[in-house]
Structure formats: structure tokens, C-alpha cells
Amino acid sequence: MLDFQRQAWSAFAQGQSGLIHAPTGSGKTLAAWGGAVNQLVDVTPRTGLNVLWITPLRALAADTSRALNRPLAALGKPDMVAMRTGDTSAYRRKKLIEQPPPALVTTPESLSLMLSYADAPSRMKSIQAVFVDEWHELLGSKRGVLLQLALARLRSLNPVLQVWGLSATVGNLEEACAALMPVGHTGTCIQGRTDRPLEIETLLPESLQRFPLAGRMGLTQLPSVTQRIEQAESTLVFTNTRNQAENWYGAIQSVSAEPERIALHHGSIDRALRDHAEQGLADGSLKCVVATSSLDLGVDFSPVDQVIQIGSPKGIARLIQRAGRSGHRPGASARLICVPTHALEVLELAAVRARIEQRRVESREPIRLALDVLSQHLVTVAMGGGFEADTMIDEVRSCPAFHELSRHQWQWTLDFITRGGPALQAYPNFHKVVESNGRMRVSNRRIAMLHRLNIGTISADGALQVKFVKGGSLGQVEERFITRLRPGDRFIFAGRSLELVRVRDMTAYVKKSSSKKATVPSWAGGRMPLSTLLADGMLNLFNAYADNQLPAGAEIQHVLPLLEQQQRQSGLPGTGRLLIEQLTSRDGAHLFLYPFAGRLAHEGLAALIAWRLAQLAPVTFSITVNDYGMELLSARPLQPSVEQWRQVLSVEHLERDIRRSLDAANMAKYHFRDIARVAGMVQRGFPGKNKPMRHLQASSGLIFDVLKEHDPDHLLLEQAQREVLEGQLEFQRIHAALDRATGQAIVLKQTDRLTPLAFPLWADRLRSQLSSEDWQARVDRMLGSLEQRVGSE
Amino acid sequence: MMQIVLNNNLLELLPERALWWPDRRLLMIADVHLGKDQVFRRHGIAIPGSVLHSELEALSRMVGRYRPEQLLVLGDWVHAPPSADDDWPETVRRWRTVHGQLSIDLVLGNHDRRLDAWLSQWRMGRIDHALELDGLQLIHAVDAEQAEIKPGVSGHWHPCVHLRSGRESLRMPAFALRDQHLILPSFGRFTGGMDGLEQYGWQLLAVAGQRIAAINPP
């Protein structure tokens, strides 16, 4: 037994709560579970549910309950642990309620569902301990908020409830631990066995010249990657987007001697196909699985010989997690082969190496004051025995996520679920939650039924089933993607070339396409921005270059010529220098800025800068961004002075100007769909069930417009605005970038051709038009471009 | 405003999402879906009740502007049969008394069920299937995917245009025209829309603010 395991067991025995953090495969599960095993062995039957084990993925529940049963069975107590997820049959769920097992493995949503049954308080007060597995995965999401609220509920039922989180290493461990505790408690942080040694190898092409400066696929490296795959027994290839996964899967298959031993795994693929991939890797029938983050989690996922990462992992935590999938033998080091897809990514990998040496990992910021989740939870509790408003507010505020909940926000949320909104007559005949004898309850069965269906929509992007017209399911794909296609469009999905036939009742019907020319899906959502930690790591390397103190290493050697070229042609950015390049070409006047704040923040920053520049003199820009910087292209030459740049990059009135510069209203409307779903304002389509409640269908966009017109102070609209700023645009990073710029030297460089930093931006396709035209003109322009397109066909 | 000729009848497409027949002083609308907000509230979805008022106000404004003798609703006047304790049908009745001179008829749509008692309260004429006028069939729904279409006017599909240009995207209600047949956009603001009618050969005439714009070739 390991030290930290003993430590965890004794802390548990003393009735403490806390967090155990250790890398994947280091005995974390046993450390947490051991304490519960001691307790469960003494449990007499029929005392009700004693221990809950929360897992973020229902796909993991079966493996987990098997693993948790093992030590108990060895002690002569078999079948103590059962599981309950969204996949559990109604019959089985009923059984679990009537004869509760001593321990249950479940998901946050399933737990919430359990809290919605009328007898929940009497049935669930027997719970003594809750373990939250892979807490780092839930921490920064609304699912984590929902779980916090559920824990507060359980704590109200049993004040001595123990809660233990299990987490991989994150930058803000103390905050992660506190998020599971009631406000005012810190919890015990137990540090697991230190990270296994991590070996990173970068697959470098023979020469820099043969390496593209831009491009995301990285398929030029296919030969060396396949060579590595051939040499090993089993390989896991991680990509950053499904698009990349589909491409690499196709490419590896096409050159492999045994294409049937290569499989694909991503979140949209049908469960059966995913199971096949996981199983095949475990039993050795598969040689290689190409996966996205869909395989980032997993308890007993059997280790593979090697892990290959295509493209930069964009963050340290993610890289460590993925490397952990290789060689779980105790004492063996985790190995990761990184395959950069373009030249500058080599530098990213050098920054990764430096950060790992410094033992720095990204933080995950918990979400606060999500009123959509709160209103969902309050309806759940109103169904599960009801609540008294005066005591409930204290319970809610005991969650770190709602510690700062104001009276106004609380009252608004109560009004929202009891009478639709604060104004008395605004929502006639609305009786979702009603007060009777001082308790808030749901009395309408139809409303209760709809609410149960609604629990668990958190994080679910509208998903459509993909099916062949002739039958046979292929998996799920995001609505956002499919709605962009027209019947007849071709796309690659699950490794096949398909043609869209029609979309009906939450199902996309497709047929096989003979043509290999397809609009390959580009799931933009899969593209994570470069983490601040890594971006700053790159700036540090530029600093080191300037100071002649670059660390040694193959990556550095490889990109050195590129840095030299950048320096010769223009200059290098750095923590103390903001580089701005000006270039005139056939296309117009280019401005390149390199704040290194990540792609999302650059989008907002670029729009802001364009808008502010347009205030100095009327001008329209084409905007392109990537993780390193941005390009602003205008027809008219524009050469702001350093003083003008200072003005444009000022932190003053940042939020106001961001809202003006971006179509923030429209973005909020788009984002509102997630909030509306969580708050139960749009009904989820039910894949498999046809004609889902037709009369209740209204798009979230429509509801957004209606609320904006008729109830403009609706707090969920405000929340949409806030979440767009904070989440989508990474307002904090924009703020930090401008803050830093205040102290930076602004280095203006006139260049005569594209520099290595500028080239990828120039080549990037993501362009958008910023203009200050009015709406009618915008319609005209869009009509014009459409007519042009139609005319050219 | 945009003029079209259907089977030798001059008709005007109005940006108010309605059709004006000047010779007959007849105003046509479709798919108002009154009471939809109440259906949502009954299911625990908080949609403001003022949605109904703004639909009726929009109707009043239009009636004031064009001074029609007759208003013809091409189906789906209501979203669902009113419940006994709903107060919105009474609000509609009060609205009706303001426009006492106007004759209003309803071609029954698929949503207009169990309405007879209220139709007489609202003094609305009931047309079970379709109305034939000057060689035009005025009906609730046609099969938009089918090749054969009779000259006429209908509703039901809530046609929409979805424009995309770069990262911008814009959705607008639209009229759909094919083979001397016109499908009206939904009049109700709290209704969704359907993209893609152009696949079946319909020309879409988008309602863009105060004007109507043809956006695909006939």
C-alpha cells in the first residue's frame, strides 16, 4: 500500500472530506475507495444507500462499478456496488429505489434525477459519503455546478456527509477542493504519488524547409507516424478536432497493411462503434485507434504501448492526461510522441517541455452564479419533497458557486420558477412551482414529467442521430454542423464519405457517397485555444532568444532558423514587447499584431482593435486570428503611430467597446440556446422518439427575441451576455492582454513580405468582415454576395 | 411592397407578412398561432403573456393602414384549442369588437381544432377546406414538395430564408412563389420558420425590414 493511500484512508476514517489528486493510473481510485470499503464491510443489509460514486461519463460507470466491487468481493461481500445512469432501464431504476444497494455509481445528472422523486429526502438521507471521480473534468462546467447543488442538498439531509473528490493535477487544487466543500470549509488535500516521469519526443521532419508554416492536418508527417505505429503493439493517436481525427484515420488506413486493425473514436460516433474501438485496443485485436478528447477519460482503460499526439496539445494538463494513457506499469514512465503540424507548433512543444520542467499546470475556473442551473435544481428539489424558500437560500449559498448570490438574484430565480417572472401579471396561468403550506412544490404531473426529461441536458449540444436511409445508425453529430449542410452535400463521418439526404425529427438521414471529394466536417468547437500558460511559455522562449539564453533541445534547434528569419525580417515579440507588423500587398494594407493570448481572446481583441481604429478614421477590415496573433486587412493604407496604438490598446472602457465592436447581441442569442435548455425553456428533441411534442417547439433564438422584446430585464438574457463575454470571448484574457500591453514596448515594424509569424495568419481561412454599416445595408450586402454566388454557379 | 400577378389577379406582398388584394380590398394572413404563449406557460415554460397583445396590435395597425373590407386567415389562427380558464380568447373577443366593421373568415388549419364556440364569439366565418376566388384556391396547406400545384395562396410552412455571408448569418421570414401559387410567411412573431423550400423549386421573397427582396432566381 502506498503512503498517500494510507493517508487518505485515515482521513476518511476520521470523518474528513477533501480531494485526492494524482495522475491517471496511480492508484487514486483505491486511495479513495479504501475508506469506504472499511465502512461498507460493516454495513448491515437494508440500511439503504450508503455511498455514492459520481463519474462524469456514463460510459465509465460499468467499468467503475466492476472495479469498486472487486475489493469488497475479496472480503466476502460481493455485489455491493450497483450503477445507475441514463442508460439504466426503468425497471432496474425502480428496483434500485425499492432495494437500494449499499453503494451506487452514477452521473451528476442521474443524481439530480434521483433528487427529483417525492421520497428522495427519506431515501437519500442515509448517504454517508460521496466520491466524485475525475472532478477536474466537471469543475469548470455547469455540470460541476449542478453537482455542487446536489451535494448541498445531500448535506442538508445528512450534515455529517463526507465528500471526496478525485482529480488529476490542476493549477488551482485548493480551489478545486473547496468547490466540493460547503463555503467556509477548506477540506483536506491529499497529494498522490508524484507524476510519473514524462518523456516527450517530438517527431521532427528532416528539414524546416519541408515543413509547412501553416496548415492544421500535419499529414506530411504520415510516413514517420505510420512507421511508429508499425513498430508498436498498440498505439493511441490523439487529435485536437474530429476533423483531424477523421483525416488521420483515413490516411493511416490507406497506407496500413492491416486497415481493419485501425479504428476511429470520437464523441459523435455511435456507442457500439466506440465500444468496439475500446474493446479492440484492450484485447489486442486493434493496432491503432485514432481518437479525440473522447478518450481523455477512463478509469481502467487498459494502457497502450505508445501515445501519439497530432498537433500541439494546447495545454499542459491535457498533455499529461493523454500521456498517462501509455504504459501503466508501475515505475514505467509515461511516453508521448508529439507530431507538430506546422513549424511554429514546434516552438509550442518547446514551451510545453519548459513548463513541464517547471511543474506548471493550467487551472480550471469554476463557474459562478449560473442561474439557469439554479432554476433547474430548484424545480428538481420542489419535486423531490419541496423546499422552504427561507432555508433553501442558505443551502444554495453554502455552495461556493452561489456564495455571492444576491437577494435580488435569488428572488428573481424564485419568481422565474413560480410565476414566470417578477412582474405580477406578465405570465398569466404559469404554475410551474407552486407554494402550498409554506413549501415550494410541483403539483402538475405533466410539468414534472417534462422537467425530468430536461434534467441532464447540461452540456448537451443539440445532437442529431446520423442514420442511413436504409437503416443503420452511425452516431451523433452536432446540430450546428448539420444545419449548415444542404441535402446533397457530402461530408466525412465515422470514416465514411456520406451524402446528406434529409433531416427529420432529430435525425440526419444519409447515404453512402461514391465521391471522395467531401466537405470534411470542421467542428470548430473542438479547437481549444492555446492556454495562457503555454502562450506565456512561448513568449518566454522569445525572451530567451533575445537574451541568448535559449534552452538546448531538438525542438529549439529545429525552429532556430525560423526565429532568426523572424528577427531579421522584423523582430520578435516577448513578454515586454508587443510586436506590430505593417505590410502592403496587392490585397491591401495588413496589420499584424502578436499578443499571444489565444485564438478566442484574439477574436474579441481583433474586433475591438478594428472598431477603435475605425473611430480614428472610417475603415473596414478583414480579420483573421490564430493562437499567436491577428491580421487586420484594409483596402486603404493605415499607419497608426505608437501614440495611436496606445489609445487603441487602452484598457479603458473595455467592456463597453467590446460590446459595441462585436455583434454581442447576436452572439448572446446564439449562446442563449444552452441556457434555455438548462433552464427548461426549450424542450430537448429526443433522438429515437419521433414527433417530439410538436406544440412545444420553439427555437431558443425565438424565445430570446420574445423575452428581449417583452421582458428585457430577464436575468437569463443577462447571463447569456455575461457567459458570452467570459466564456466565448475570454474577456479576462482580453483584459489581461491589454493590461500587459500598457507596460509593453510597442515595436512597430514595416516589412516588405510576410514574416514567419504572419504567414499562417495570411494563409488562414477564418475571415470576418467588421463594418459599421446599418442593418439594412448589411442585408443588402449579404443579398448581394448571395446573388453573386448564385450567378457564378 | 412588391406586386405579383397570380392567374391575372394583381396582389401586393406586404412587409407586414401579409398579402393585399386591392381589387377586392381583401387582406390575407396565415399562421398567427394565437395562444401559443399560453400553451408554453401551461407546460412550465415562462413565455410572457404580452406576446398575444403584440400580435393583435400588429393586426390592428395593418387594418388601420389598408382599411380592408375583409380579412381572410389562411389557417392556424390559434395554436391550440383554448382551455376553460384561459383568458386570452376573451382578449381576442375584445379586440374583435374594436374592428366591428371588418368581416373576418378563417380557412381552418391543422391547429384550428374545437373552435366553433369561440369562432361565433369572435364573429369569424369558418371555411372548412378552401375558398375559390377568381381562379385562385385559398387554402391552408399545399404539399410544397409536390410538382403539381394549383394557382392560389396558402400558409402552413412558415417559409424562411437563412442567409450566410462569412461569419454573419441572418434569418428572415419569406414568401414562397411557384407555378402561380404563393405561400405566405407566418404572421405570428412567436412562430418558427422552415428553411429550404427553394430545393423544391420555390422562389423565396424575403421580408427584409420594410422591403421584400427576391433572393434566388425563379
PDB file of C-alpha atoms in Angstrom, chain A residues 208 213 343-344 347 538-539 541-543 545-546 558-574 577-583 592-596 626 628-630 747-761:
ATOM      1  CA  LEU A 208      12.413  23.021 -41.671  1.00  0.00           C
ATOM      2  CA  LEU A 213       4.310  27.277 -41.983  1.00  0.00           C
ATOM      3  CA  ALA A 343       6.651  24.938 -37.925  1.00  0.00           C
ATOM      4  CA  LEU A 344       5.557  27.230 -35.111  1.00  0.00           C
ATOM      5  CA  LEU A 347       8.040  26.091 -30.639  1.00  0.00           C
ATOM      6  CA  MET A 538       6.302  30.809 -25.887  1.00  0.00           C
ATOM      7  CA  LEU A 539       6.854  34.473 -25.083  1.00  0.00           C
ATOM      8  CA  LEU A 541      11.235  31.477 -25.233  1.00  0.00           C
ATOM      9  CA  PHE A 542      11.283  34.598 -27.417  1.00  0.00           C
ATOM     10  CA  ASN A 543      12.726  36.478 -24.436  1.00  0.00           C
ATOM     11  CA  TYR A 545      16.251  34.036 -27.686  1.00  0.00           C
ATOM     12  CA  ALA A 546      16.738  37.769 -27.357  1.00  0.00           C
ATOM     13  CA  HIS A 558      14.790  22.861 -35.304  1.00  0.00           C
ATOM     14  CA  VAL A 559      12.995  26.196 -35.181  1.00  0.00           C
ATOM     15  CA  LEU A 560      16.069  28.328 -34.612  1.00  0.00           C
ATOM     16  CA  PRO A 561      16.356  29.255 -38.314  1.00  0.00           C
ATOM     17  CA  LEU A 562      12.741  30.361 -38.209  1.00  0.00           C
ATOM     18  CA  LEU A 563      13.321  32.607 -35.207  1.00  0.00           C
ATOM     19  CA  GLU A 564      16.381  34.026 -36.907  1.00  0.00           C
ATOM     20  CA  GLN A 565      14.402  34.768 -40.025  1.00  0.00           C
ATOM     21  CA  GLN A 566      11.662  36.448 -37.989  1.00  0.00           C
ATOM     22  CA  GLN A 567      14.264  38.532 -36.193  1.00  0.00           C
ATOM     23  CA  ARG A 568      15.983  39.508 -39.434  1.00  0.00           C
ATOM     24  CA  GLN A 569      12.805  40.431 -41.276  1.00  0.00           C
ATOM     25  CA  SER A 570      11.042  42.152 -38.445  1.00  0.00           C
ATOM     26  CA  GLY A 571      11.514  41.359 -34.787  1.00  0.00           C
ATOM     27  CA  LEU A 572      10.371  39.025 -32.091  1.00  0.00           C
ATOM     28  CA  PRO A 573       7.550  39.525 -29.626  1.00  0.00           C
ATOM     29  CA  GLY A 574       8.181  38.928 -25.943  1.00  0.00           C
ATOM     30  CA  ARG A 577       7.376  43.720 -26.303  1.00  0.00           C
ATOM     31  CA  LEU A 578       4.212  43.844 -28.350  1.00  0.00           C
ATOM     32  CA  LEU A 579       5.175  43.346 -31.977  1.00  0.00           C
ATOM     33  CA  ILE A 580       3.088  45.039 -34.652  1.00  0.00           C
ATOM     34  CA  GLU A 581       3.965  44.498 -38.310  1.00  0.00           C
ATOM     35  CA  GLN A 582       2.771  46.611 -41.197  1.00  0.00           C
ATOM     36  CA  LEU A 583       2.834  45.335 -44.735  1.00  0.00           C
ATOM     37  CA  PHE A 592      -0.251  42.026 -37.829  1.00  0.00           C
ATOM     38  CA  LEU A 593      -0.336  42.004 -34.016  1.00  0.00           C
ATOM     39  CA  TYR A 594       1.009  39.235 -31.810  1.00  0.00           C
ATOM     40  CA  PRO A 595      -0.404  39.453 -28.282  1.00  0.00           C
ATOM     41  CA  PHE A 596      -0.189  35.648 -27.754  1.00  0.00           C
ATOM     42  CA  ASN A 626      -4.919  32.391 -34.624  1.00  0.00           C
ATOM     43  CA  TYR A 628      -0.462  33.770 -31.674  1.00  0.00           C
ATOM     44  CA  GLY A 629      -1.956  36.884 -33.110  1.00  0.00           C
ATOM     45  CA  MET A 630      -4.179  38.567 -35.618  1.00  0.00           C
ATOM     46  CA  VAL A 747       7.511  47.619 -31.569  1.00  0.00           C
ATOM     47  CA  LEU A 748       6.281  48.849 -34.971  1.00  0.00           C
ATOM     48  CA  LYS A 749       7.909  47.128 -37.928  1.00  0.00           C
ATOM     49  CA  GLN A 750       7.452  47.852 -41.594  1.00  0.00           C
ATOM     50  CA  THR A 751       8.025  44.633 -43.522  1.00  0.00           C
ATOM     51  CA  ASP A 752       8.235  44.027 -47.238  1.00  0.00           C
ATOM     52  CA  ARG A 753       6.953  40.493 -47.185  1.00  0.00           C
ATOM     53  CA  LEU A 754       5.239  38.059 -44.851  1.00  0.00           C
ATOM     54  CA  THR A 755       7.239  37.034 -41.798  1.00  0.00           C
ATOM     55  CA  PRO A 756       7.148  33.520 -40.348  1.00  0.00           C
ATOM     56  CA  LEU A 757       4.668  34.728 -37.722  1.00  0.00           C
ATOM     57  CA  ALA A 758       2.498  36.499 -40.269  1.00  0.00           C
ATOM     58  CA  PHE A 759       2.319  33.758 -42.830  1.00  0.00           C
ATOM     59  CA  PRO A 760      -0.049  31.368 -41.007  1.00  0.00           C
ATOM     60  CA  LEU A 761      -2.448  34.233 -40.394  1.00  0.00           C
TER      61      LEU A 761
END
